[in-house]
Amino acid sequence: WERYLSCDGSPDPTVLQEINTFMSLWREDRNEDIQLVMEKGEQVLNLIEKLQFLLLDTPPNEITEKETVQYQESILELQNLLHQKYNGATEHLLKVTNMYEDSETGNMQAVIKDKNVTFCIWANLKKKVRFKNHVFCDVEHGFDLPKSLAVSNVAVRILHTQYDHVSPLWLHASSFKENSSSIAGINEAEEKTEKKSEILDVPSQGIWLGGLTLFGYCLSFLVQDPLMQEKTNEKEEAITDDNVVDLQQFVPVGGVYHIDALQLPPQVKQIKDWNMVELLDVGLEAYPYPPEEAEEAAHPPIHITLRLSDHVMYFEDPVIARWDPAGQQWRTDGISNVRYKNQEKSITFETDAFYTIALLQDAHCNMLYRAWELRPTGVDEALLRVTTVFATVQIQIKGHQCMLSSVVVEEKHVLSHVTGKWASPLDLRAVLKKAGVNIFPGEYSYKYVSVNKKVRAGVHLFFLQQVSEHLKADSVEDKDWSLYMFNGQKAQKLKITETSEAFSEELEEDTEFHSTLYHMLKDFASKEAIDKVEAASFLFIDVVYQLLLATRVLTYS
């Protein structure tokens, strides 16, 4: 319905005929004007985003395997076509270098950008050694070339994409390897299930997890031995090469930088009233560096400087990695002398060749959480606050949507460009991850964050709730709090208070037995509070559920 109302001529990406027709028409379009390509590119990115959303948001029982494969293939084809068009636009620019000639150096330099991509292109027209380095002033990216390149017929392109279409290729390669070895692993998995598993005796530990306020009640949790989702029949492939980046542990932040040395194509020559250019049917060609004959010999490195985006957060010094097309993986070798300037938000390094570069950050640097709170602010409204080592993230919930209210780092509000916008929980997760603020544990996060693991027997699980009926907007006084303990089977009121010096399981006199948390709350709550709980919108409850499930605050606090 939204697509129908937009009337922008975009195809329905779920209809194979429409998306194939769209791609075929653009392939045949020979207009390589950079501005037109970037405008069309935004439309392509929107189509890719819609398909990715469908793959993530559609329940498994509502999408067939055939549709899943179709959407994935369409995404890959759109990504490849988009990059081909960017290369075509780059080649077109390099044929008309006189339009972007720098008056001081005589070389061509151009910066063309929109919200999705930034083209930084330099062409070595004068071939003078003293002009071997260059800084694109508009974006503060720069390079320093070896002397051999400074006198060569070469161009340099730094194509910065705000999105990452490279890392998913690693996932496809990993999936292919897993599928190839799945048949061989079936018998091994069956043998393992027949063996008796050992039961570990893990001593109980208490961990403060923060406060929860929801549906008219304020709850604070003290958890002993938090359960973690059990991993069954898990077959992991260890990464033995230290230079290979584990994308389950590190994630690219700030997009991808395609840094290329290119053959300078034949230039336009003006003869009387005619503009003439030699046409070569070879497309955009890479300039080989180091030269093939010098691969065994030492060769000078390339110095690169990148100005980091103001729209992302790097809580630690980023890890620089290069993309290895052959191995379909990010690697850290071939990069040296890294210097990161936090205040200037720039990073300088040396490479032995021209690579596609990404700046990676530990996906779990904001875990474990220091505290969290979920507090109602009105009818079908709530505020989720998660405090990490580096940042405090506030998410406002209203009805069927949520909104990033603020991100505070070192008492400063940051990422103002993404705050104050209503979105679905899935979109909000994508926005925060893209900005470098990851408070959403992944499937394998337990391997990189120290959390208490589930044991098969002898489990003692206690939730210590600090409960108070909270129907008004004002704060709750200390005297209004009561402490209840729940072990999964029964809930009872404790004698201790929040200010008690030591924890004790001693029960309050005449305390009543409750089989569930809900009945415990219902037993002492007022009718007004119960009415508010029962009147809560199912859409609001679903958003709260999705956010709590995504952040997994009980396990990762």
mmCIF file of C-alpha atoms in Angstrom, residues 359-518:
data_model
loop_
_atom_site.group_PDB
_atom_site.id
_atom_site.type_symbol
_atom_site.label_atom_id
_atom_site.label_comp_id
_atom_site.label_asym_id
_atom_site.label_seq_id
_atom_site.Cartn_x
_atom_site.Cartn_y
_atom_site.Cartn_z
ATOM 1 C CA LEU A 359 37.127 0.078 10.131
ATOM 2 C CA LEU A 360 35.899 -2.553 12.547
ATOM 3 C CA GLN A 361 34.793 -2.374 16.161
ATOM 4 C CA ASP A 362 34.270 -5.051 18.779
ATOM 5 C CA ALA A 363 30.576 -5.891 18.512
ATOM 6 C CA HIS A 364 30.442 -6.486 22.262
ATOM 7 C CA CYS A 365 32.301 -3.452 23.609
ATOM 8 C CA ASN A 366 29.035 -2.225 25.179
ATOM 9 C CA MET A 367 28.406 -5.530 26.947
ATOM 10 C CA LEU A 368 27.912 -6.411 29.731
ATOM 11 C CA TYR A 369 25.379 -3.690 30.540
ATOM 12 C CA ARG A 370 25.944 -1.770 33.750
ATOM 13 C CA ALA A 371 22.249 -1.142 34.369
ATOM 14 C CA TRP A 372 18.901 -1.078 32.633
ATOM 15 C CA GLU A 373 15.439 0.229 33.347
ATOM 16 C CA LEU A 374 12.016 -0.058 31.748
ATOM 17 C CA ARG A 375 9.588 2.555 33.060
ATOM 18 C CA PRO A 376 6.009 3.442 31.993
ATOM 19 C CA THR A 377 5.434 7.055 30.972
ATOM 20 C CA GLY A 378 1.754 6.900 30.010
ATOM 21 C CA VAL A 379 -0.934 4.708 28.482
ATOM 22 C CA ASP A 380 0.832 2.289 26.114
ATOM 23 C CA GLU A 381 4.017 4.296 26.560
ATOM 24 C CA ALA A 382 7.313 3.399 28.206
ATOM 25 C CA LEU A 383 10.983 4.342 28.342
ATOM 26 C CA LEU A 384 13.782 1.764 28.053
ATOM 27 C CA ARG A 385 17.163 2.910 29.343
ATOM 28 C CA VAL A 386 20.290 0.783 28.898
ATOM 29 C CA THR A 387 23.534 1.948 30.504
ATOM 30 C CA THR A 388 26.784 0.479 29.179
ATOM 31 C CA VAL A 389 30.450 1.109 29.927
ATOM 32 C CA PHE A 390 30.607 3.816 27.254
ATOM 33 C CA ALA A 391 27.081 5.115 26.692
ATOM 34 C CA THR A 392 23.560 5.502 28.029
ATOM 35 C CA VAL A 393 20.885 4.705 25.452
ATOM 36 C CA GLN A 394 17.260 5.778 25.915
ATOM 37 C CA ILE A 395 14.504 4.330 23.741
ATOM 38 C CA GLN A 396 10.964 5.676 23.900
ATOM 39 C CA ILE A 397 8.118 3.250 23.215
ATOM 40 C CA LYS A 398 4.668 4.385 22.128
ATOM 41 C CA GLY A 399 2.002 2.128 20.690
ATOM 42 C CA HIS A 400 3.430 0.000 17.893
ATOM 43 C CA GLN A 401 6.598 2.073 17.404
ATOM 44 C CA CYS A 402 9.758 3.055 19.215
ATOM 45 C CA MET A 403 12.147 5.982 18.976
ATOM 46 C CA LEU A 404 15.742 6.613 19.947
ATOM 47 C CA SER A 405 15.394 9.421 22.489
ATOM 48 C CA SER A 406 19.060 9.992 23.237
ATOM 49 C CA VAL A 407 22.551 8.529 23.287
ATOM 50 C CA VAL A 408 24.790 10.065 25.939
ATOM 51 C CA VAL A 409 28.565 9.531 25.889
ATOM 52 C CA GLU A 410 30.744 11.229 28.510
ATOM 53 C CA GLU A 411 27.788 13.452 29.477
ATOM 54 C CA LYS A 412 27.376 14.638 25.874
ATOM 55 C CA HIS A 413 24.421 13.929 23.607
ATOM 56 C CA VAL A 414 25.589 12.316 20.366
ATOM 57 C CA LEU A 415 24.068 10.905 17.165
ATOM 58 C CA SER A 416 21.453 13.657 16.974
ATOM 59 C CA HIS A 417 20.854 12.787 13.296
ATOM 60 C CA VAL A 418 19.103 9.522 14.255
ATOM 61 C CA THR A 419 17.269 10.587 17.424
ATOM 62 C CA GLY A 420 13.646 11.666 17.514
ATOM 63 C CA LYS A 421 12.500 9.439 14.640
ATOM 64 C CA TRP A 422 9.779 6.817 15.110
ATOM 65 C CA ALA A 423 10.554 3.382 13.709
ATOM 66 C CA SER A 424 9.875 -0.310 14.142
ATOM 67 C CA PRO A 425 12.084 -2.232 16.605
ATOM 68 C CA LEU A 426 13.832 -3.928 13.677
ATOM 69 C CA ASP A 427 14.648 -0.613 11.980
ATOM 70 C CA LEU A 428 15.818 0.896 15.267
ATOM 71 C CA ARG A 429 18.224 -1.991 15.791
ATOM 72 C CA ALA A 430 19.660 -1.456 12.302
ATOM 73 C CA VAL A 431 20.088 2.292 12.904
ATOM 74 C CA LEU A 432 21.914 1.809 16.216
ATOM 75 C CA LYS A 433 24.188 -0.910 14.854
ATOM 76 C CA LYS A 434 25.059 1.204 11.818
ATOM 77 C CA ALA A 435 25.955 4.073 14.159
ATOM 78 C CA GLY A 436 28.313 1.806 16.128
ATOM 79 C CA VAL A 437 26.107 1.510 19.225
ATOM 80 C CA ASN A 438 25.420 -2.201 19.485
ATOM 81 C CA ILE A 439 23.320 -3.244 22.483
ATOM 82 C CA PHE A 440 21.872 -6.273 20.725
ATOM 83 C CA PRO A 441 23.646 -9.585 21.426
ATOM 84 C CA GLY A 442 23.940 -11.969 18.505
ATOM 85 C CA GLU A 443 23.646 -15.709 18.189
ATOM 86 C CA TYR A 444 27.294 -16.258 19.131
ATOM 87 C CA SER A 445 27.769 -13.364 21.564
ATOM 88 C CA TYR A 446 28.056 -15.762 24.500
ATOM 89 C CA LYS A 447 31.485 -16.774 23.136
ATOM 90 C CA TYR A 448 32.850 -13.243 23.500
ATOM 91 C CA VAL A 449 31.069 -11.966 26.611
ATOM 92 C CA SER A 450 31.502 -13.521 30.036
ATOM 93 C CA VAL A 451 28.019 -14.677 31.078
ATOM 94 C CA ASN A 452 26.928 -17.478 33.366
ATOM 95 C CA LYS A 453 26.126 -20.587 31.356
ATOM 96 C CA LYS A 454 23.158 -22.867 31.727
ATOM 97 C CA VAL A 455 23.658 -26.119 33.601
ATOM 98 C CA ARG A 456 21.487 -29.180 33.197
ATOM 99 C CA ALA A 457 20.928 -29.926 36.873
ATOM 100 C CA GLY A 458 21.176 -28.254 40.239
ATOM 101 C CA VAL A 459 20.022 -24.906 38.868
ATOM 102 C CA HIS A 460 19.058 -22.312 41.465
ATOM 103 C CA LEU A 461 17.448 -19.343 39.759
ATOM 104 C CA PHE A 462 16.238 -16.446 41.869
ATOM 105 C CA PHE A 463 14.650 -13.203 40.737
ATOM 106 C CA LEU A 464 14.598 -10.631 43.483
ATOM 107 C CA GLN A 465 11.898 -8.109 42.631
ATOM 108 C CA GLN A 466 11.722 -4.689 44.136
ATOM 109 C CA VAL A 467 8.045 -3.953 43.627
ATOM 110 C CA SER A 468 5.918 -0.882 44.027
ATOM 111 C CA GLU A 469 2.617 0.097 42.517
ATOM 112 C CA HIS A 470 3.389 3.049 40.272
ATOM 113 C CA LEU A 471 0.321 4.695 38.771
ATOM 114 C CA LYS A 472 1.384 8.334 38.744
ATOM 115 C CA ALA A 473 4.125 10.196 36.946
ATOM 116 C CA ASP A 474 5.946 11.143 40.161
ATOM 117 C CA SER A 475 8.834 9.098 41.565
ATOM 118 C CA VAL A 476 8.361 6.222 43.990
ATOM 119 C CA GLU A 477 9.434 6.757 47.599
ATOM 120 C CA ASP A 478 11.729 4.273 49.350
ATOM 121 C CA LYS A 479 9.073 3.273 51.884
ATOM 122 C CA ASP A 480 6.751 2.109 49.098
ATOM 123 C CA TRP A 481 9.075 -0.666 47.927
ATOM 124 C CA SER A 482 8.723 -4.343 48.813
ATOM 125 C CA LEU A 483 11.065 -7.217 47.957
ATOM 126 C CA TYR A 484 9.798 -10.496 46.502
ATOM 127 C CA MET A 485 11.751 -13.613 45.543
ATOM 128 C CA PHE A 486 10.783 -15.906 42.683
ATOM 129 C CA ASN A 487 12.590 -19.171 41.855
ATOM 130 C CA GLY A 488 10.535 -20.287 38.874
ATOM 131 C CA GLN A 489 7.990 -22.196 40.954
ATOM 132 C CA LYS A 490 6.933 -19.921 43.772
ATOM 133 C CA ALA A 491 7.067 -16.251 44.700
ATOM 134 C CA GLN A 492 7.196 -14.981 48.274
ATOM 135 C CA LYS A 493 7.827 -11.721 50.075
ATOM 136 C CA LEU A 494 11.230 -11.269 51.735
ATOM 137 C CA LYS A 495 12.007 -9.694 55.058
ATOM 138 C CA ILE A 496 14.997 -7.684 53.821
ATOM 139 C CA THR A 497 14.766 -4.268 52.202
ATOM 140 C CA GLU A 498 16.839 -2.601 49.518
ATOM 141 C CA THR A 499 19.017 -0.953 52.177
ATOM 142 C CA SER A 500 19.818 -4.215 53.962
ATOM 143 C CA GLU A 501 23.548 -4.851 54.279
ATOM 144 C CA ALA A 502 23.403 -8.519 53.259
ATOM 145 C CA PHE A 503 21.140 -10.709 51.175
ATOM 146 C CA SER A 504 18.910 -13.125 53.048
ATOM 147 C CA GLU A 505 16.236 -15.559 51.910
ATOM 148 C CA GLU A 506 14.335 -15.147 55.180
ATOM 149 C CA LEU A 507 10.658 -14.615 54.423
ATOM 150 C CA GLU A 508 8.403 -11.910 55.770
ATOM 151 C CA GLU A 509 6.011 -13.078 58.462
ATOM 152 C CA ASP A 510 2.584 -14.142 57.190
ATOM 153 C CA THR A 511 3.808 -13.917 53.601
ATOM 154 C CA GLU A 512 1.565 -15.600 51.054
ATOM 155 C CA PHE A 513 2.656 -18.200 48.523
ATOM 156 C CA HIS A 514 2.282 -17.386 44.801
ATOM 157 C CA SER A 515 2.908 -19.739 41.907
ATOM 158 C CA THR A 516 3.731 -17.066 39.304
ATOM 159 C CA LEU A 517 4.940 -13.491 39.167
ATOM 160 C CA TYR A 518 1.672 -12.408 37.599
#
